JSON list of C-alpha atoms in Angstrom, two decimals:
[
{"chain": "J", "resi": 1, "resn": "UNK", "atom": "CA", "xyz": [60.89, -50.70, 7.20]},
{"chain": "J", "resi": 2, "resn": "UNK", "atom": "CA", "xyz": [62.40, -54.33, 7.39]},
{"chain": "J", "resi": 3, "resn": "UNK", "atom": "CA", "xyz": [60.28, -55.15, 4.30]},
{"chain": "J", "resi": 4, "resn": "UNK", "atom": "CA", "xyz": [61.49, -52.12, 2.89]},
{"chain": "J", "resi": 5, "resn": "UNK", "atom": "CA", "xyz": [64.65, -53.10, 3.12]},
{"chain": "J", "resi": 6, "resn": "UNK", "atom": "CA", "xyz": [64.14, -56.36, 2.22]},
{"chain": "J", "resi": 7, "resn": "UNK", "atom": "CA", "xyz": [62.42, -55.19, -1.26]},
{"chain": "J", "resi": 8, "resn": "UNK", "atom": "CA", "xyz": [65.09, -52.82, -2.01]},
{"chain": "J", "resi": 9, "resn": "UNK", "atom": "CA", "xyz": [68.37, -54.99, -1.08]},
{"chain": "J", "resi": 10, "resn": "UNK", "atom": "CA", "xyz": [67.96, -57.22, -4.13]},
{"chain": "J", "resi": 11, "resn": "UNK", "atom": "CA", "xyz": [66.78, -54.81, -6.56]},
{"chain": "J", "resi": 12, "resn": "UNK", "atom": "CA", "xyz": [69.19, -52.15, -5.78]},
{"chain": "J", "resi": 13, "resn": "UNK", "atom": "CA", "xyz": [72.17, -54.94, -5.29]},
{"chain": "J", "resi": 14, "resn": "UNK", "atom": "CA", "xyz": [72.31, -53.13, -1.49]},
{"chain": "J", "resi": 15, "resn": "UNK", "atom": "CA", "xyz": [75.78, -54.61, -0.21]},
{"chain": "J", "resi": 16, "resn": "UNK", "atom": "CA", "xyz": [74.96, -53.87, 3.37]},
{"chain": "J", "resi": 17, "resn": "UNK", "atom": "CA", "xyz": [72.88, -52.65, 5.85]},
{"chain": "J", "resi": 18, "resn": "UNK", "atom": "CA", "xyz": [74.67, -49.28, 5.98]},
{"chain": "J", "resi": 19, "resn": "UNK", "atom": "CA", "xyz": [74.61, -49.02, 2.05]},
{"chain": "J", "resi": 20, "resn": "UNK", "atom": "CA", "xyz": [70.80, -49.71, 2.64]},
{"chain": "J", "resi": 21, "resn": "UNK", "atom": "CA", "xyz": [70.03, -47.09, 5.31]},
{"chain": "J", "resi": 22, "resn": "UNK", "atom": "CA", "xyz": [71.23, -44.36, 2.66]},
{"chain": "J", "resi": 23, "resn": "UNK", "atom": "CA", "xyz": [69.32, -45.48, 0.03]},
{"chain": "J", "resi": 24, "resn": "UNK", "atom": "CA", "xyz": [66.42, -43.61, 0.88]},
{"chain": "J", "resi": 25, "resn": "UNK", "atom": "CA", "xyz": [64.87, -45.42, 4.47]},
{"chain": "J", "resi": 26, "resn": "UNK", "atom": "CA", "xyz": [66.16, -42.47, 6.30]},
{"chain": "J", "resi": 27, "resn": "UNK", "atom": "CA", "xyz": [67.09, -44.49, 9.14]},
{"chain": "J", "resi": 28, "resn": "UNK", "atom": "CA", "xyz": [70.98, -44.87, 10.77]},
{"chain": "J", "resi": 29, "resn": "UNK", "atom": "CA", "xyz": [72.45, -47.96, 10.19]},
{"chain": "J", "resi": 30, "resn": "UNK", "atom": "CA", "xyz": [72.39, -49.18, 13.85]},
{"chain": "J", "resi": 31, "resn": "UNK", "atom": "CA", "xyz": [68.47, -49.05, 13.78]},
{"chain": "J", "resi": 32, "resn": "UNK", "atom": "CA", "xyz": [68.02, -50.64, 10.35]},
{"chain": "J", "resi": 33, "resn": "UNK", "atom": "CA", "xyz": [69.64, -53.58, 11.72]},
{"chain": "J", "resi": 34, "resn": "UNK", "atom": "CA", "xyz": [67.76, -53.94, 15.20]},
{"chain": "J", "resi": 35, "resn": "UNK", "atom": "CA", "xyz": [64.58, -53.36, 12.68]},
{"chain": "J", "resi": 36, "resn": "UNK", "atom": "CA", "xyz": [65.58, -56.29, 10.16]},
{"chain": "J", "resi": 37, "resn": "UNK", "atom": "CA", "xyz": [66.35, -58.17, 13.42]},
{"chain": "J", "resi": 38, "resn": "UNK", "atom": "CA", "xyz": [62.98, -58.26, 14.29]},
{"chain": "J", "resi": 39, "resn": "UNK", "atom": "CA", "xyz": [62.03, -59.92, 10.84]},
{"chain": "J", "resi": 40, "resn": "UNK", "atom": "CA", "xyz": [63.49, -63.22, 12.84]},
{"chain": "J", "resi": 41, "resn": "UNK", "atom": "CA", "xyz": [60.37, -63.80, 15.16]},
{"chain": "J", "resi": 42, "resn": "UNK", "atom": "CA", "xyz": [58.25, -66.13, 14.49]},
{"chain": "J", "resi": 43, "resn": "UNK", "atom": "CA", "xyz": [55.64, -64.85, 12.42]},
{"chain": "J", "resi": 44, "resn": "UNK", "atom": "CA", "xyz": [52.53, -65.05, 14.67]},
{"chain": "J", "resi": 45, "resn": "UNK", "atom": "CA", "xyz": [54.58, -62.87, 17.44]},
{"chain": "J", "resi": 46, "resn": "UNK", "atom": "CA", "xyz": [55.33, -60.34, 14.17]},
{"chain": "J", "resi": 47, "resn": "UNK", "atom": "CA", "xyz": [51.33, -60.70, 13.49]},
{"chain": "J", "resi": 48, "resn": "UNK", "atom": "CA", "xyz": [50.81, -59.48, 17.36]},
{"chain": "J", "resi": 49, "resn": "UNK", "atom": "CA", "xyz": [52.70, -56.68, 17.69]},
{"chain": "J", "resi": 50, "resn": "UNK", "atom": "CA", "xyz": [51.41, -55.87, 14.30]},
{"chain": "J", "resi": 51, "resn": "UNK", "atom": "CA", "xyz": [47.98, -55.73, 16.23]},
{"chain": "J", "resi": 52, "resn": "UNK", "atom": "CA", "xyz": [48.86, -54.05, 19.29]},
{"chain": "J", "resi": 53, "resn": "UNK", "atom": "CA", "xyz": [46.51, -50.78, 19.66]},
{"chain": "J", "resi": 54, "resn": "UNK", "atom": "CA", "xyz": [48.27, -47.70, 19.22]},
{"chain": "J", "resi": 55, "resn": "UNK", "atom": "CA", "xyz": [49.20, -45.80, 22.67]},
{"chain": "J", "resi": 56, "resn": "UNK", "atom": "CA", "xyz": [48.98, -42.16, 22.49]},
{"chain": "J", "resi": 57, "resn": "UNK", "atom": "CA", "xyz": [49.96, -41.61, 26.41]},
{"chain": "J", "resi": 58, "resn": "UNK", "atom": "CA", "xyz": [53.17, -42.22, 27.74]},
{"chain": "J", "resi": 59, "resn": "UNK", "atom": "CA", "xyz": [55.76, -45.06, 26.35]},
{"chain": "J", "resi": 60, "resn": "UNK", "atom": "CA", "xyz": [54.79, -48.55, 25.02]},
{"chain": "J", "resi": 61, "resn": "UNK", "atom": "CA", "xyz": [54.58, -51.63, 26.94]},
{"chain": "J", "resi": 62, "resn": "UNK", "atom": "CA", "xyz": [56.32, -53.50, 24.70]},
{"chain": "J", "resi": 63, "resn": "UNK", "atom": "CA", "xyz": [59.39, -52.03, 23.01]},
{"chain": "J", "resi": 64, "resn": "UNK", "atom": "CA", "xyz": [62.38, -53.00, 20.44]},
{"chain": "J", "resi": 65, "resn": "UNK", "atom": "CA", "xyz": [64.93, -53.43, 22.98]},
{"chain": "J", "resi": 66, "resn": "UNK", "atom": "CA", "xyz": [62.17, -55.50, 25.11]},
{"chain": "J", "resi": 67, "resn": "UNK", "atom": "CA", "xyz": [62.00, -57.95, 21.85]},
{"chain": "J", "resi": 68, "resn": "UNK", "atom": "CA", "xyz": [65.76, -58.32, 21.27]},
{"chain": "J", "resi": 69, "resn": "UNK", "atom": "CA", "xyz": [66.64, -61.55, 23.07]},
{"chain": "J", "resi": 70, "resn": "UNK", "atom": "CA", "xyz": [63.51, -63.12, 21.54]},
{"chain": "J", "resi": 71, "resn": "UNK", "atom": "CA", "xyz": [64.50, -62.26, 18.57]},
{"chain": "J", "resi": 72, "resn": "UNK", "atom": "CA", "xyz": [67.93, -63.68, 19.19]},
{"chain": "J", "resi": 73, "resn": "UNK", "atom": "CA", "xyz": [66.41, -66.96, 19.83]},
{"chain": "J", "resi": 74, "resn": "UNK", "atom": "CA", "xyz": [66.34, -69.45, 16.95]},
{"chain": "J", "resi": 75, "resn": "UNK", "atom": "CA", "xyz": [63.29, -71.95, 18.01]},
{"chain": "J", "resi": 76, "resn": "UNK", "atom": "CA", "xyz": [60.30, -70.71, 17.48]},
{"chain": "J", "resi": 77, "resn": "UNK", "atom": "CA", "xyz": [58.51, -72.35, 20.09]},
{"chain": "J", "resi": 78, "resn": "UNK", "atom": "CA", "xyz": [61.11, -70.63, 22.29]},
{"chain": "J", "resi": 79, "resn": "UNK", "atom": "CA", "xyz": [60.38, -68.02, 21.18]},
{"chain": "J", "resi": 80, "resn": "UNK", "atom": "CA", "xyz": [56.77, -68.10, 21.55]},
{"chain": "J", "resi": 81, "resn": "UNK", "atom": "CA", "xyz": [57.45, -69.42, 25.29]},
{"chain": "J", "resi": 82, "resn": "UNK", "atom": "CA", "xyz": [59.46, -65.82, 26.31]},
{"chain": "J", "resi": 83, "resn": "UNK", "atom": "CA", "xyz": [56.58, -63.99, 24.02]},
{"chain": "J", "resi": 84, "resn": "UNK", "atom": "CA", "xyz": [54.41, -65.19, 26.19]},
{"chain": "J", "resi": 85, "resn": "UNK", "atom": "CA", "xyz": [56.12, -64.74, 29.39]},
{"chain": "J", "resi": 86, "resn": "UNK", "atom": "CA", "xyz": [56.91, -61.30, 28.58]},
{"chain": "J", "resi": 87, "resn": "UNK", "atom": "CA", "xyz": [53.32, -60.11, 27.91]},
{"chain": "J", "resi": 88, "resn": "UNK", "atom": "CA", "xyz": [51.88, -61.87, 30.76]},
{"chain": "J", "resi": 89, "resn": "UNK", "atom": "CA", "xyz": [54.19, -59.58, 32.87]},
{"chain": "J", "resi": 90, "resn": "UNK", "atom": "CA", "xyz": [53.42, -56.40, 31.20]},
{"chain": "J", "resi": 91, "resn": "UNK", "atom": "CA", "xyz": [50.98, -54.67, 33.83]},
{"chain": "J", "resi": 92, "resn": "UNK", "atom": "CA", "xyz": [48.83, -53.35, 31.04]},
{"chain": "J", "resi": 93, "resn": "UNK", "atom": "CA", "xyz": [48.09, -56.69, 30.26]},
{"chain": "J", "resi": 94, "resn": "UNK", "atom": "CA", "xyz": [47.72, -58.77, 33.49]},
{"chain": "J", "resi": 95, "resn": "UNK", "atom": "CA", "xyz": [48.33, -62.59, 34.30]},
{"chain": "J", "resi": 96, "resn": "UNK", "atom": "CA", "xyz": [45.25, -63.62, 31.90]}
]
């Protein structure tokens, strides 16, 4: 969706995120923004949750709210330091 957004915002001359979730995402405005939001990590933490397995039972270990305040963060080494903090505290995942 975020690169959805991103294609569309030029082409259509979008002026916000609100005007953008009408254009055809289908998605409020309030979630098109914590989506784009997550466009800010750094891209190898985008790459992994790209390549987390799908989980069929239950909810997911990791989740958008879970990401905001990495996200937030500016330095991507920072960044990569609470990544890695948070997924060595998921129990699905272990200490490792």
């Amino acid at each position: 969706v975020a690169a959805d957004v991103a294609v569309r915002t030029p082409r259509q001359d979008v002026q916000s995120l609100d005007e953008s979730s009408q254009h055809g995402l289908r998605r409020s405005s309030p979630r098109v923004t914590q989506i784009m939001n997550l466009s800010l990590l750094a891209p190898d933490i985008r790459e992994a949750l790209l390549c987390l397995p799908p989980e069929f039972v239950g909810r997911s270990a990791i989740n958008e709210k879970m990401m905001r305040p990495i996200a937030a963060e500016v330095d991507w080494d920072r960044q990569r330091a609470m990544w890695r903090q948070l997924w060595q505290h998921e129990p699905a995942h272990g200490s490792s």
